[in-house]
Amino acid sequence: MQNAFFLSPTGAGTGLTSVTLGLIRAMDQLGIRVAFCKPIAQIHEGEGGTERSTLTAEKTLGMQPAEPLSLSYAQSQLTSGNKDQLMEEIIQLYQQSARDADLVIVEGLVPDANDNYLTRLNIEMAKALDALVILVSAKNDFRSEELNERLRMAASLFGGTRSPRVLGCILNKVGAPPAEYQTVRASDGQDENAPREITIERIREKLSVFDDDFLLLGAVRWNPSLVAPRTSDVADYLEVDYLSQGASRERRVQSITLCARTMPNMLHTLKPGALVVTPGDRDDILLAACMAALNHVPLAGLLLTGDMKPTEQVLELCRAALHTGLPVMLTPHNTYTTAQWLNHMNTEVPVDDQARMELVMDAVAAALDAERLAELARVQGERRQSPPAFRHYLIKRAHEARKRIVLPEGDEPRTVQAAAQCQSRGIAQCVLLGKREDVLRVAENQGVTLPDEVEIIDPDEVRERYIGPMVKLRSHKGLTEPMAEAQLEDTVMLATMMLALDEVDGLVSGAVHTTANTIRPALQLIKTKPDATLVSSVFFMLLPDQVYVYGDCAVNPDPNAEELADIAIQSGDSAIAFGIEPRIAMISYSTGSSGTGADVDKVRQATELAREKRPDLLIDGPLQYDAAAIASVASSKAPDSPVAGRATVFVFPDLNTGNTTYKAVQRSANVVSIGPMLQGLRKPVNDLSRGALVEDIVYTIALTAIQAAQNDA
């Protein structure tokens, strides 16, 4: 039987599922093959017969845990004296869930004051599975003495705090406000739900239960943004009608403003994430909210109470604001009743809200002592490069690199958010090009607090000093000072000059600009590495169990054999640089010597050239995609290939094939892709998709910082 952690809550309201899934994420980030099992379903009122933890593990983590037993069945087996049979069934479910995992995370049952048998079931399950026990508790309103006693009592059920089977506790909701404030509540602009800062050291001082035998394995701080529901969740809960659905599934309710005051006295509450609740006949509030939306303030929505719909003339005035994605809803209840309902809304993460669950899991994972937990789990053997492990690797390496990255689209909203995140998380020192007042206004409208360390450089104030150096770099092309000054009006060109002069370590652009607009200045001013014949690109494709490298899917339309060999070598080196063992497959429509034609001959020739240039790299081709990726196909099509069936780097023969394949895999299999990352330049310049999310920009900045560190090395 595999190693197992059994998570047992000390009571209700501990956030057991969030902690369980966050622990899975933490282990996955370390490359440990981890599985999930919820042996007995505990379905709460309003969940429609669905066991949330199992379904969330399936939808969010792509796992395939066994279907749990029903609680009523488990209870009947206990009362009938069939405990041993029940435990045998639970072990069978555990083994079905575990498959080839190195570690299994088992979620226990939440005890209830009226159902003591739930605690008994937890004890019996942990014993039957021979699992190491981790208690999950919440600080909440307990005094230190109360929490100490609560933890000791919970541990005593499994053998006590000195038992080698009881590892310790994960403490959740540290620094949380009183329970009645742990929801989205009415606000007058004061941040009453802000988390209180409490350090790990302070927790250990206050809680004497923690020592060398009973460990504090993690302290998850309360974060009100993690309980923020989508506007659509609020709409479903209140059963409202939409006047305009807008971006209700994307926007989140961070605060609620109840508008009983005059408009000037409530304007300060119109901030990002605010749900404005007002009687339907307050046209002044409606128009003020619409003006805020037109000024790029992403309100969570407008909820009109009292079953009073604005007139068509007023709605027509609001049309442009509604097109920004502002949700507008209508309820028959009055404002007071609506507010009461909102205060009692369940803040658990809905199963279909994967974006929020990802944030929760990442927050929990970051708060855990993951390396210590992996050590305690006694996991042995090679760890895989899973998608969470790869993302974790990127952030860690970028943090170590401490590079200065310039972002020429400095007043673009997603870029501003990404810069704030990168600075706060220590991923990079970000430099935003743009007028300070514009950048700060965008940040304010997005509800982003820019750290003081984020640099903002006004292009108009520095442009002149780059004219001379640019003329010197491009004098062989006949560039004059007036021509250079005109070209430097383009912030990408200006940022590239900063990179050329070593004032920054890397550049990321493309949220607004085209790929050509990003690459052209780099080719003119940065140029290629001495050993590179061209600039190419790779995407990192984050499949469920492995990260693949795809090249070239973004730059070269139809490379010849020599260029294709160079792309293969660059892609292999990129794989090595980012912790992926390179097994390079040269993709074609034919495998081995079975096919003929100019296209397959090009791939065959490129394979030979790449092998000659870099005998240290494992390269084979031509290979069809299925022969490269699937072991069973490889055994029949290319049984002697050292790459077939286990390729990690896929080099496509042309841009048409590469771009089509990466998008087909990305969209059809719901795979996250990071890139394109440019290869072959002397200094790192990277392009974004114009549809890039904030997260995409963050990871591209991390990639760029790591490339810069590798250049130094």
Short mmCIF file of C-alpha atoms in Angstrom, two decimals, residues 322-592:
data_model
loop_
_atom_site.label_atom_id
_atom_site.label_comp_id
_atom_site.label_asym_id
_atom_site.label_seq_id
_atom_site.Cartn_x
_atom_site.Cartn_y
_atom_site.Cartn_z
CA LEU A 322 -23.23 47.74 -20.12
CA HIS A 323 -21.01 46.90 -23.09
CA THR A 324 -17.98 47.06 -20.75
CA GLY A 325 -19.30 43.91 -19.04
CA LEU A 326 -21.11 45.56 -16.11
CA PRO A 327 -23.73 43.06 -14.79
CA VAL A 328 -27.09 44.60 -13.85
CA MET A 329 -29.60 42.50 -11.90
CA LEU A 330 -33.13 42.92 -10.61
CA THR A 331 -34.67 41.40 -7.44
CA PRO A 332 -38.21 41.71 -6.08
CA HIS A 333 -36.95 41.95 -2.48
CA ASN A 334 -36.25 45.24 -0.74
CA THR A 335 -32.73 46.40 0.05
CA TYR A 336 -32.82 45.37 3.73
CA THR A 337 -34.00 41.82 2.99
CA THR A 338 -31.48 41.49 0.16
CA ALA A 339 -28.65 42.55 2.46
CA GLN A 340 -29.72 39.98 5.06
CA TRP A 341 -29.70 37.23 2.44
CA LEU A 342 -26.26 38.28 1.21
CA ASN A 343 -24.82 38.12 4.73
CA HIS A 344 -25.85 34.47 5.00
CA MET A 345 -24.48 33.33 1.64
CA ASN A 346 -22.31 30.20 1.75
CA THR A 347 -18.72 31.15 0.88
CA GLU A 348 -17.51 27.64 -0.02
CA VAL A 349 -16.01 27.41 -3.49
CA PRO A 350 -18.55 26.08 -6.03
CA VAL A 351 -17.40 22.98 -7.90
CA ASP A 352 -17.49 24.80 -11.25
CA ASP A 353 -15.45 27.80 -10.05
CA GLN A 354 -12.08 26.37 -11.05
CA ALA A 355 -10.35 29.77 -11.17
CA ARG A 356 -11.13 30.46 -7.52
CA MET A 357 -10.22 26.94 -6.43
CA GLU A 358 -6.85 27.34 -8.20
CA LEU A 359 -6.22 30.49 -6.15
CA VAL A 360 -7.23 28.72 -2.94
CA MET A 361 -5.01 25.71 -3.65
CA ASP A 362 -2.03 27.90 -4.51
CA ALA A 363 -2.52 29.97 -1.34
CA VAL A 364 -2.71 26.84 0.84
CA ALA A 365 0.24 25.20 -0.92
CA ALA A 366 2.38 28.30 -0.39
CA ALA A 367 1.61 28.22 3.34
CA LEU A 368 2.64 24.58 3.87
CA ASP A 369 6.05 23.19 4.78
CA ALA A 370 5.99 21.09 1.62
CA GLU A 371 9.55 19.76 1.77
CA ARG A 372 9.03 18.61 5.36
CA LEU A 373 5.75 16.93 4.42
CA ALA A 374 7.44 15.14 1.50
CA GLU A 375 10.16 13.97 3.87
CA LEU A 376 7.57 12.71 6.36
CA ALA A 377 5.72 10.90 3.57
CA ARG A 378 8.94 8.98 2.84
CA VAL A 379 8.45 9.33 -0.90
CA GLN A 380 11.35 7.80 -2.79
CA GLY A 381 12.35 7.66 -6.44
CA GLU A 382 12.50 10.14 -9.31
CA ARG A 383 10.04 13.03 -9.16
CA ARG A 384 8.22 13.98 -12.34
CA GLN A 385 7.97 17.40 -13.95
CA SER A 386 4.22 17.88 -13.50
CA PRO A 387 2.56 21.17 -14.55
CA PRO A 388 2.35 22.46 -10.94
CA ALA A 389 5.95 21.37 -10.39
CA PHE A 390 7.01 23.22 -13.54
CA ARG A 391 5.19 26.42 -12.56
CA HIS A 392 6.64 26.18 -9.05
CA TYR A 393 10.10 25.67 -10.58
CA LEU A 394 9.67 28.78 -12.75
CA ILE A 395 8.69 31.00 -9.84
CA LYS A 396 11.46 29.64 -7.61
CA ARG A 397 14.17 30.06 -10.26
CA ALA A 398 12.97 33.54 -11.19
CA HIS A 399 12.96 34.54 -7.52
CA GLU A 400 16.56 33.36 -7.24
CA ALA A 401 17.55 35.23 -10.43
CA ARG A 402 16.35 38.66 -9.20
CA LYS A 403 16.36 40.20 -12.67
CA ARG A 404 15.12 43.57 -13.94
CA ILE A 405 12.50 43.14 -16.66
CA VAL A 406 11.13 46.01 -18.74
CA LEU A 407 7.47 46.05 -19.81
CA PRO A 408 6.97 48.59 -22.62
CA GLU A 409 3.16 48.34 -22.42
CA GLY A 410 3.31 49.93 -18.99
CA ASP A 411 -0.21 51.36 -18.82
CA GLU A 412 -1.96 48.22 -20.13
CA PRO A 413 -4.24 46.87 -17.34
CA ARG A 414 -3.13 43.20 -17.44
CA THR A 415 0.51 44.25 -17.57
CA VAL A 416 0.08 46.51 -14.53
CA GLN A 417 -1.53 43.67 -12.57
CA ALA A 418 1.22 41.26 -13.61
CA ALA A 419 3.95 43.73 -12.60
CA ALA A 420 2.36 44.15 -9.15
CA GLN A 421 2.19 40.37 -8.68
CA CYS A 422 5.75 39.78 -9.87
CA GLN A 423 7.09 42.46 -7.57
CA SER A 424 5.10 41.24 -4.55
CA ARG A 425 6.14 37.62 -5.11
CA GLY A 426 9.78 38.47 -5.78
CA ILE A 427 9.66 37.08 -9.32
CA ALA A 428 11.36 40.10 -10.93
CA GLN A 429 12.07 43.78 -10.57
CA CYS A 430 9.55 45.21 -13.04
CA VAL A 431 10.00 48.42 -15.03
CA LEU A 432 6.83 49.89 -16.54
CA LEU A 433 7.17 52.34 -19.44
CA GLY A 434 4.41 54.94 -19.33
CA LYS A 435 3.38 58.20 -17.78
CA ARG A 436 3.16 57.81 -14.01
CA GLU A 437 -0.31 59.33 -13.74
CA ASP A 438 -1.63 56.97 -16.44
CA VAL A 439 -0.08 53.87 -14.86
CA LEU A 440 -1.34 54.76 -11.37
CA ARG A 441 -4.82 55.51 -12.68
CA VAL A 442 -4.97 52.12 -14.40
CA ALA A 443 -3.77 50.44 -11.20
CA GLU A 444 -6.39 52.23 -9.11
CA ASN A 445 -9.17 51.36 -11.55
CA GLN A 446 -8.12 47.70 -11.43
CA GLY A 447 -7.99 47.70 -7.64
CA VAL A 448 -4.24 47.05 -7.75
CA THR A 449 -1.79 48.48 -5.25
CA LEU A 450 1.52 48.87 -7.05
CA PRO A 451 4.44 48.10 -4.72
CA ASP A 452 6.79 51.04 -4.30
CA GLU A 453 9.59 48.96 -5.82
CA VAL A 454 7.88 48.84 -9.24
CA GLU A 455 9.68 51.36 -11.42
CA ILE A 456 7.64 53.65 -13.66
CA ILE A 457 9.62 55.44 -16.38
CA ASP A 458 8.08 58.16 -18.53
CA PRO A 459 9.31 57.56 -22.12
CA ASP A 460 9.19 61.30 -22.86
CA GLU A 461 11.66 62.00 -20.07
CA VAL A 462 14.31 59.49 -21.15
CA ARG A 463 13.92 59.13 -24.92
CA GLU A 464 16.57 61.68 -25.83
CA ARG A 465 19.43 59.86 -24.12
CA TYR A 466 18.93 56.77 -26.31
CA ILE A 467 19.15 58.58 -29.65
CA GLY A 468 22.95 58.66 -29.84
CA PRO A 469 23.51 55.01 -28.79
CA MET A 470 20.85 53.86 -31.25
CA VAL A 471 22.46 55.78 -34.12
CA LYS A 472 25.78 54.16 -33.22
CA LEU A 473 24.22 50.67 -33.25
CA ARG A 474 22.46 51.23 -36.59
CA SER A 475 24.89 53.57 -38.37
CA HIS A 476 25.76 50.84 -40.90
CA LYS A 477 22.09 50.99 -41.97
CA GLY A 478 22.23 54.76 -42.46
CA LEU A 479 20.18 55.61 -39.37
CA THR A 480 20.19 59.33 -38.55
CA GLU A 481 19.31 61.11 -35.31
CA PRO A 482 15.88 62.32 -36.55
CA MET A 483 15.10 58.78 -37.75
CA ALA A 484 16.20 57.31 -34.40
CA GLU A 485 14.13 59.84 -32.46
CA ALA A 486 11.05 58.94 -34.52
CA GLN A 487 11.57 55.19 -34.04
CA LEU A 488 12.05 55.64 -30.29
CA GLU A 489 8.49 56.97 -30.07
CA ASP A 490 7.63 53.27 -30.09
CA THR A 491 7.97 52.09 -26.47
CA VAL A 492 9.01 48.60 -27.63
CA MET A 493 11.95 50.11 -29.52
CA LEU A 494 12.80 52.25 -26.46
CA ALA A 495 12.63 49.21 -24.16
CA THR A 496 14.82 47.23 -26.57
CA MET A 497 17.44 49.98 -26.42
CA MET A 498 17.38 49.77 -22.62
CA LEU A 499 18.07 46.04 -22.99
CA ALA A 500 20.79 46.60 -25.58
CA LEU A 501 22.58 48.96 -23.18
CA ASP A 502 22.28 46.45 -20.28
CA GLU A 503 20.05 48.77 -18.25
CA VAL A 504 17.55 45.92 -17.93
CA ASP A 505 17.96 42.14 -18.13
CA GLY A 506 14.96 41.22 -20.29
CA LEU A 507 11.88 42.47 -22.12
CA VAL A 508 8.29 41.23 -22.30
CA SER A 509 5.76 42.70 -24.74
CA GLY A 510 2.83 41.67 -26.91
CA ALA A 511 -0.31 42.24 -24.83
CA VAL A 512 -1.08 45.06 -27.27
CA HIS A 513 1.71 44.91 -29.87
CA THR A 514 2.04 42.29 -32.61
CA THR A 515 4.70 39.58 -32.62
CA ALA A 516 6.51 41.37 -35.46
CA ASN A 517 6.48 44.63 -33.49
CA THR A 518 8.12 42.82 -30.55
CA ILE A 519 10.72 40.80 -32.49
CA ARG A 520 11.81 43.31 -35.16
CA PRO A 521 13.54 45.77 -32.76
CA ALA A 522 15.27 42.82 -31.06
CA LEU A 523 16.64 41.54 -34.37
CA GLN A 524 17.88 45.04 -35.22
CA LEU A 525 19.42 45.95 -31.86
CA ILE A 526 19.99 42.76 -29.83
CA LYS A 527 20.75 40.32 -32.67
CA THR A 528 21.20 36.57 -32.49
CA LYS A 529 23.69 34.60 -30.42
CA PRO A 530 26.98 33.78 -32.18
CA ASP A 531 26.06 30.09 -32.50
CA ALA A 532 22.47 30.71 -33.68
CA THR A 533 21.47 31.08 -37.33
CA LEU A 534 17.96 32.27 -36.54
CA VAL A 535 15.47 33.23 -33.83
CA SER A 536 12.87 30.57 -33.06
CA SER A 537 10.33 29.88 -30.33
CA VAL A 538 9.00 27.20 -28.03
CA PHE A 539 5.81 26.67 -26.09
CA PHE A 540 5.81 24.77 -22.80
CA MET A 541 2.72 22.55 -22.98
CA LEU A 542 1.50 21.64 -19.48
CA LEU A 543 -0.18 18.27 -19.99
CA PRO A 544 -1.70 16.57 -16.91
CA ASP A 545 1.30 14.37 -16.11
CA GLN A 546 4.18 15.89 -18.05
CA VAL A 547 5.46 19.15 -19.51
CA TYR A 548 6.31 19.02 -23.23
CA VAL A 549 8.30 21.48 -25.31
CA TYR A 550 6.88 22.40 -28.75
CA GLY A 551 9.06 24.25 -31.28
CA ASP A 552 8.78 26.24 -33.50
CA CYS A 553 5.10 27.21 -33.39
CA ALA A 554 5.29 31.01 -33.68
CA VAL A 555 8.17 32.44 -35.74
CA ASN A 556 9.62 30.57 -38.78
CA PRO A 557 7.10 29.74 -41.54
CA ASP A 558 9.13 27.16 -43.50
CA PRO A 559 12.64 26.49 -42.15
CA ASN A 560 15.11 24.58 -44.33
CA ALA A 561 16.99 21.53 -43.02
CA GLU A 562 19.82 23.59 -41.50
CA GLU A 563 17.39 25.96 -39.79
CA LEU A 564 15.24 23.07 -38.55
CA ALA A 565 18.34 21.45 -37.02
CA ASP A 566 19.11 24.74 -35.26
CA ILE A 567 15.53 24.92 -33.93
CA ALA A 568 15.89 21.36 -32.58
CA ILE A 569 19.13 22.23 -30.79
CA GLN A 570 17.73 25.48 -29.38
CA SER A 571 14.60 23.67 -28.18
CA GLY A 572 16.65 20.92 -26.53
CA ASP A 573 18.77 23.50 -24.72
CA SER A 574 15.62 25.31 -23.59
CA ALA A 575 14.28 22.04 -22.17
CA ILE A 576 17.51 21.51 -20.21
CA ALA A 577 17.44 25.09 -18.96
CA PHE A 578 13.96 24.59 -17.51
CA GLY A 579 14.49 21.23 -15.84
CA ILE A 580 13.08 18.98 -18.57
CA GLU A 581 15.15 16.02 -19.79
CA PRO A 582 15.35 16.55 -23.58
CA ARG A 583 14.31 13.64 -25.77
CA ILE A 584 13.86 15.39 -29.11
CA ALA A 585 11.43 14.09 -31.72
CA MET A 586 11.65 15.53 -35.25
CA ILE A 587 8.01 15.38 -36.32
CA SER A 588 6.87 14.41 -39.82
CA TYR A 589 4.01 12.62 -41.55
CA SER A 590 6.23 9.53 -41.78
CA THR A 591 8.18 7.48 -39.26
CA GLY A 592 11.71 6.26 -39.98
#
